[in-house]
Short mmCIF file of C-alpha atoms in Angstrom, two decimals:
data_model
loop_
_atom_site.label_atom_id
_atom_site.label_comp_id
_atom_site.label_asym_id
_atom_site.label_seq_id
_atom_site.Cartn_x
_atom_site.Cartn_y
_atom_site.Cartn_z
CA THR O 36 39.17 86.19 146.22
CA GLY O 37 37.71 83.42 148.12
CA PHE O 38 34.88 83.03 150.44
CA ILE O 39 36.90 82.81 154.05
CA GLY O 40 39.84 85.09 152.07
CA SER O 41 37.28 88.14 151.29
CA HIS O 42 35.64 88.01 154.57
CA VAL O 43 39.83 88.11 156.34
CA VAL O 44 40.34 91.11 154.04
CA GLU O 45 37.07 92.81 154.60
CA ASN O 46 38.13 92.85 158.55
CA LEU O 47 41.65 93.84 158.10
CA VAL O 48 40.53 97.03 156.48
CA ARG O 49 38.43 97.76 159.41
CA ARG O 50 41.12 97.30 161.57
CA ASN O 51 42.95 99.88 159.38
CA TYR O 52 45.56 97.35 158.09
CA ARG O 53 47.47 98.40 154.57
CA ILE O 54 46.78 95.34 152.58
CA ARG O 55 48.21 93.99 149.60
CA CYS O 56 46.37 90.81 148.01
CA LEU O 57 47.80 88.37 145.83
CA VAL O 58 45.66 87.27 143.40
CA ARG O 59 45.09 85.07 140.22
CA LYS O 60 44.63 86.43 136.57
CA SER O 61 41.93 84.53 136.36
CA SER O 62 40.03 85.33 139.66
CA ASN O 63 37.22 87.41 140.39
CA VAL O 64 38.52 90.77 141.77
CA ASP O 65 35.29 93.05 141.83
CA TYR O 66 34.71 92.65 145.62
CA LEU O 67 38.35 93.21 146.92
CA LYS O 68 38.57 96.58 144.49
CA GLY O 69 35.68 97.66 146.36
CA LEU O 70 38.05 97.46 149.46
CA ASN O 71 40.39 99.79 148.06
CA VAL O 72 43.51 96.91 148.32
CA GLU O 73 46.16 96.56 146.46
CA LEU O 74 46.26 93.81 143.92
CA ILE O 75 49.06 92.06 142.99
CA TYR O 76 48.95 89.57 140.34
CA GLY O 77 50.61 86.27 140.74
CA ASP O 78 50.85 82.40 141.41
CA LEU O 79 51.77 80.41 144.42
CA ARG O 80 53.32 77.75 142.22
CA ASP O 81 56.03 80.89 140.45
CA LYS O 82 58.35 82.16 142.81
CA ASN O 83 59.14 84.98 141.16
CA SER O 84 55.64 86.51 141.09
CA LEU O 85 55.96 86.40 144.87
CA VAL O 86 58.80 89.00 145.02
CA LYS O 87 56.64 92.20 144.48
CA GLY O 88 53.81 91.15 146.95
CA LEU O 89 55.91 90.06 149.99
CA LYS O 90 58.28 93.03 149.31
CA ASP O 91 58.10 95.03 152.75
CA MET O 92 55.36 93.19 154.36
CA ASP O 93 54.89 92.60 157.97
CA ILE O 94 52.17 89.93 158.21
CA VAL O 95 51.17 87.37 155.59
CA TYR O 96 47.94 85.38 155.78
CA HIS O 97 48.48 82.72 153.66
CA LEU O 98 44.79 81.33 151.97
CA GLY O 99 45.83 80.41 149.10
CA ALA O 100 44.93 76.79 148.27
CA ILE O 101 43.21 74.49 145.77
CA LEU O 102 40.15 72.46 146.96
CA GLY O 103 39.33 68.94 146.34
CA GLY O 104 36.41 68.01 143.73
CA TYR O 105 35.64 70.42 141.27
CA GLY O 106 37.92 69.21 138.81
CA ALA O 107 41.05 69.70 140.48
CA SER O 108 43.55 66.91 140.03
CA LYS O 109 46.00 65.40 143.02
CA GLU O 110 48.76 66.80 141.40
CA LEU O 111 47.55 70.26 141.12
CA GLN O 112 46.27 70.20 144.89
CA TYR O 113 50.29 69.35 145.53
CA GLU O 114 51.82 71.82 143.52
CA VAL O 115 49.81 74.59 145.12
CA ASN O 116 49.30 73.42 148.75
CA VAL O 117 52.48 72.13 149.33
CA ASN O 118 55.06 73.57 146.72
CA GLY O 119 52.80 76.99 146.89
CA THR O 120 53.35 76.97 150.62
CA LYS O 121 56.93 76.15 150.55
CA ASN O 122 57.38 78.88 148.02
CA ILE O 123 55.83 81.65 150.23
CA LEU O 124 57.21 80.77 153.30
CA ASP O 125 60.72 80.77 151.59
CA GLU O 126 60.02 84.33 150.42
CA SER O 127 58.32 85.37 153.49
CA LEU O 128 61.59 84.24 155.45
CA ARG O 129 63.76 86.35 152.93
CA ASN O 130 61.90 89.23 153.04
CA ASP O 131 61.93 89.09 157.29
CA VAL O 132 58.14 88.89 157.32
CA LYS O 133 57.33 89.35 161.23
CA LYS O 134 54.21 87.49 161.24
CA PHE O 135 53.06 84.45 159.07
CA ILE O 136 49.29 82.65 159.24
CA HIS O 137 48.79 79.75 157.75
CA PHE O 138 45.52 78.52 156.72
CA SER O 139 44.99 74.80 156.83
CA THR O 140 42.12 72.65 157.60
CA PHE O 141 40.40 70.74 160.29
CA ALA O 142 39.95 67.72 157.66
CA VAL O 143 44.03 66.75 158.20
CA TYR O 144 43.26 65.03 160.92
CA GLY O 145 40.96 62.39 158.74
CA TYR O 146 38.13 60.13 159.88
CA THR O 147 38.46 59.99 163.72
CA ASN O 148 36.39 58.82 166.27
CA PRO O 149 36.28 60.21 169.20
CA ILE O 150 36.44 63.91 167.65
CA ALA O 151 39.78 65.19 167.05
CA ASN O 152 41.19 68.35 168.93
CA GLU O 153 45.38 70.15 167.89
CA GLY O 154 46.73 66.91 169.60
CA THR O 155 45.17 64.38 167.41
CA PRO O 156 47.41 62.55 165.16
CA GLN O 157 47.23 63.45 161.63
CA LYS O 158 46.97 59.92 160.27
CA GLY O 159 44.28 57.69 158.94
CA LEU O 160 41.87 58.24 155.79
CA ALA O 161 41.79 61.56 154.35
CA SER O 162 40.96 63.10 151.22
CA SER O 163 43.72 64.45 148.21
CA TYR O 164 42.73 68.11 149.44
CA ALA O 165 43.32 66.92 153.21
CA ILE O 166 46.73 64.81 152.40
CA SER O 167 48.25 67.91 150.30
CA LYS O 168 47.29 70.07 153.58
CA ARG O 169 48.66 67.67 155.84
CA LYS O 170 52.18 67.73 153.91
CA GLY O 171 51.69 71.67 153.61
CA GLU O 172 51.56 71.79 157.24
CA LYS O 173 54.92 69.79 157.88
CA ILE O 174 56.82 72.30 155.89
CA VAL O 175 55.12 75.23 157.96
CA LYS O 176 56.77 73.20 161.08
CA GLU O 177 59.82 72.86 159.35
CA PHE O 178 59.78 76.97 158.97
CA MET O 179 58.91 77.07 162.39
CA LYS O 180 61.68 75.64 163.39
CA LYS O 181 64.13 78.09 161.47
CA GLY O 182 62.71 80.60 164.08
CA MET O 183 59.75 82.22 161.78
CA ASP O 184 56.63 83.25 163.95
CA ILE O 185 53.94 81.13 162.39
CA THR O 186 50.16 80.31 163.51
CA ILE O 187 48.35 77.51 161.97
CA ILE O 188 44.25 78.09 161.55
CA GLN O 189 42.63 74.78 161.09
CA PRO O 190 38.72 76.09 159.88
CA THR O 191 35.82 73.50 160.60
CA VAL O 192 33.23 74.02 157.59
CA ILE O 193 32.74 77.25 157.37
CA HIS O 194 29.53 78.95 156.22
CA GLY O 195 27.83 82.24 155.63
CA GLU O 196 27.31 85.36 153.09
CA ARG O 197 29.27 85.00 150.13
CA LEU O 198 29.55 81.45 150.51
CA ASP O 199 29.34 79.64 146.92
CA PHE O 200 30.45 76.21 147.13
CA GLY O 201 30.09 73.13 148.99
CA ILE O 202 27.69 73.05 151.91
CA ARG O 203 25.78 76.03 150.21
CA ASN O 204 23.61 73.47 148.26
CA MET O 205 22.87 71.55 151.47
CA PHE O 206 21.55 74.26 152.85
CA SER O 207 19.44 75.09 149.93
CA ALA O 208 18.19 71.42 149.69
CA ILE O 209 16.78 71.75 153.65
CA GLN O 210 15.08 75.04 152.86
CA ASN O 211 13.15 73.40 149.69
CA GLY O 212 12.51 70.07 151.85
CA LYS O 213 14.69 67.93 149.78
CA PHE O 214 17.63 67.01 152.04
CA ARG O 215 17.96 63.44 152.66
CA PHE O 216 20.26 61.83 155.51
CA ILE O 217 23.21 59.57 154.10
CA GLY O 218 23.65 56.68 157.27
CA ASN O 219 22.38 56.77 160.04
CA GLY O 220 21.88 60.36 160.67
CA ASN O 221 24.99 60.05 163.53
CA ASN O 222 27.30 61.65 161.14
CA LEU O 223 29.03 64.56 162.87
CA LEU O 224 29.94 67.51 160.72
CA HIS O 225 31.53 70.71 162.97
CA LEU O 226 30.39 73.86 161.30
CA GLY O 227 31.43 77.33 162.05
CA TYR O 228 29.46 80.71 161.13
CA ILE O 229 31.80 83.26 159.39
CA ASP O 230 31.54 85.86 161.67
CA ASN O 231 32.26 84.00 164.65
CA PHE O 232 35.41 82.26 162.78
CA ILE O 233 37.10 85.76 162.03
CA ASP O 234 36.37 86.98 165.64
CA GLY O 235 38.50 83.75 166.36
CA LEU O 236 40.81 84.21 163.77
CA PHE O 237 41.94 87.27 164.93
CA LEU O 238 41.89 86.11 169.10
CA ALA O 239 44.41 83.50 167.70
CA SER O 240 46.43 85.88 165.23
CA GLU O 241 47.06 88.73 167.31
CA SER O 242 47.64 86.89 170.30
CA LYS O 243 51.31 87.33 171.90
CA LYS O 244 50.84 83.69 172.65
CA SER O 245 50.28 82.43 168.91
CA LYS O 246 53.48 81.85 167.82
CA GLY O 247 54.10 78.26 167.09
CA GLN O 248 50.41 77.26 168.05
CA THR O 249 48.04 75.53 166.16
CA TYR O 250 44.13 76.61 166.52
CA ILE O 251 41.03 74.81 165.12
CA ILE O 252 38.00 77.37 164.93
CA GLY O 253 34.37 76.40 164.68
CA ASP O 254 31.38 77.36 166.14
CA GLU O 255 31.17 75.85 169.88
CA LYS O 256 28.77 72.51 169.10
CA PRO O 257 29.04 70.31 166.06
CA LEU O 258 25.69 69.64 163.93
#
């Protein structure tokens, strides 16, 4: 039901996939209802609620996460991003899911200089959200060792239609002439437009060589 997730589902529909979406009872599902997909209500923290959603599924796109900020505690981020990831991996393995695409974040590399790539060690300063996603990735890699076909996707700062949080406010400030630099103006932020991200996502996730691979996906040049 989130920004990236809604675009992923929309494009899966275009590719003629049969789609089942795991959603929370508190989520706004109006957009998904318009896409003619099956909705299963549950929670990543409740393993029993995942059973029906994963039955007879070939591919799992795991986008469920709690972002940092917005009132989310470190404990809640850990419960969802770490324990919740393990729960859905356990059930996916039990149900013989053929492909698992795990959505992480470029933030797992911390505040690095020079710019990170997929081989950069995940260490150093990071937000509580990024730390929880680091730990989630470690669990994902444990399931890779069990033979699961898993691809890790690490989006940069993705923006575009239907974005309703985060840097949306920055764009509004720029448009209204109210944006102010913090620091010396040389801070690097790697953006990615949602349509370009989706193109990269499917190139990666549908590749025969993607098993066990990690892909940072963003636009060509950082801003």
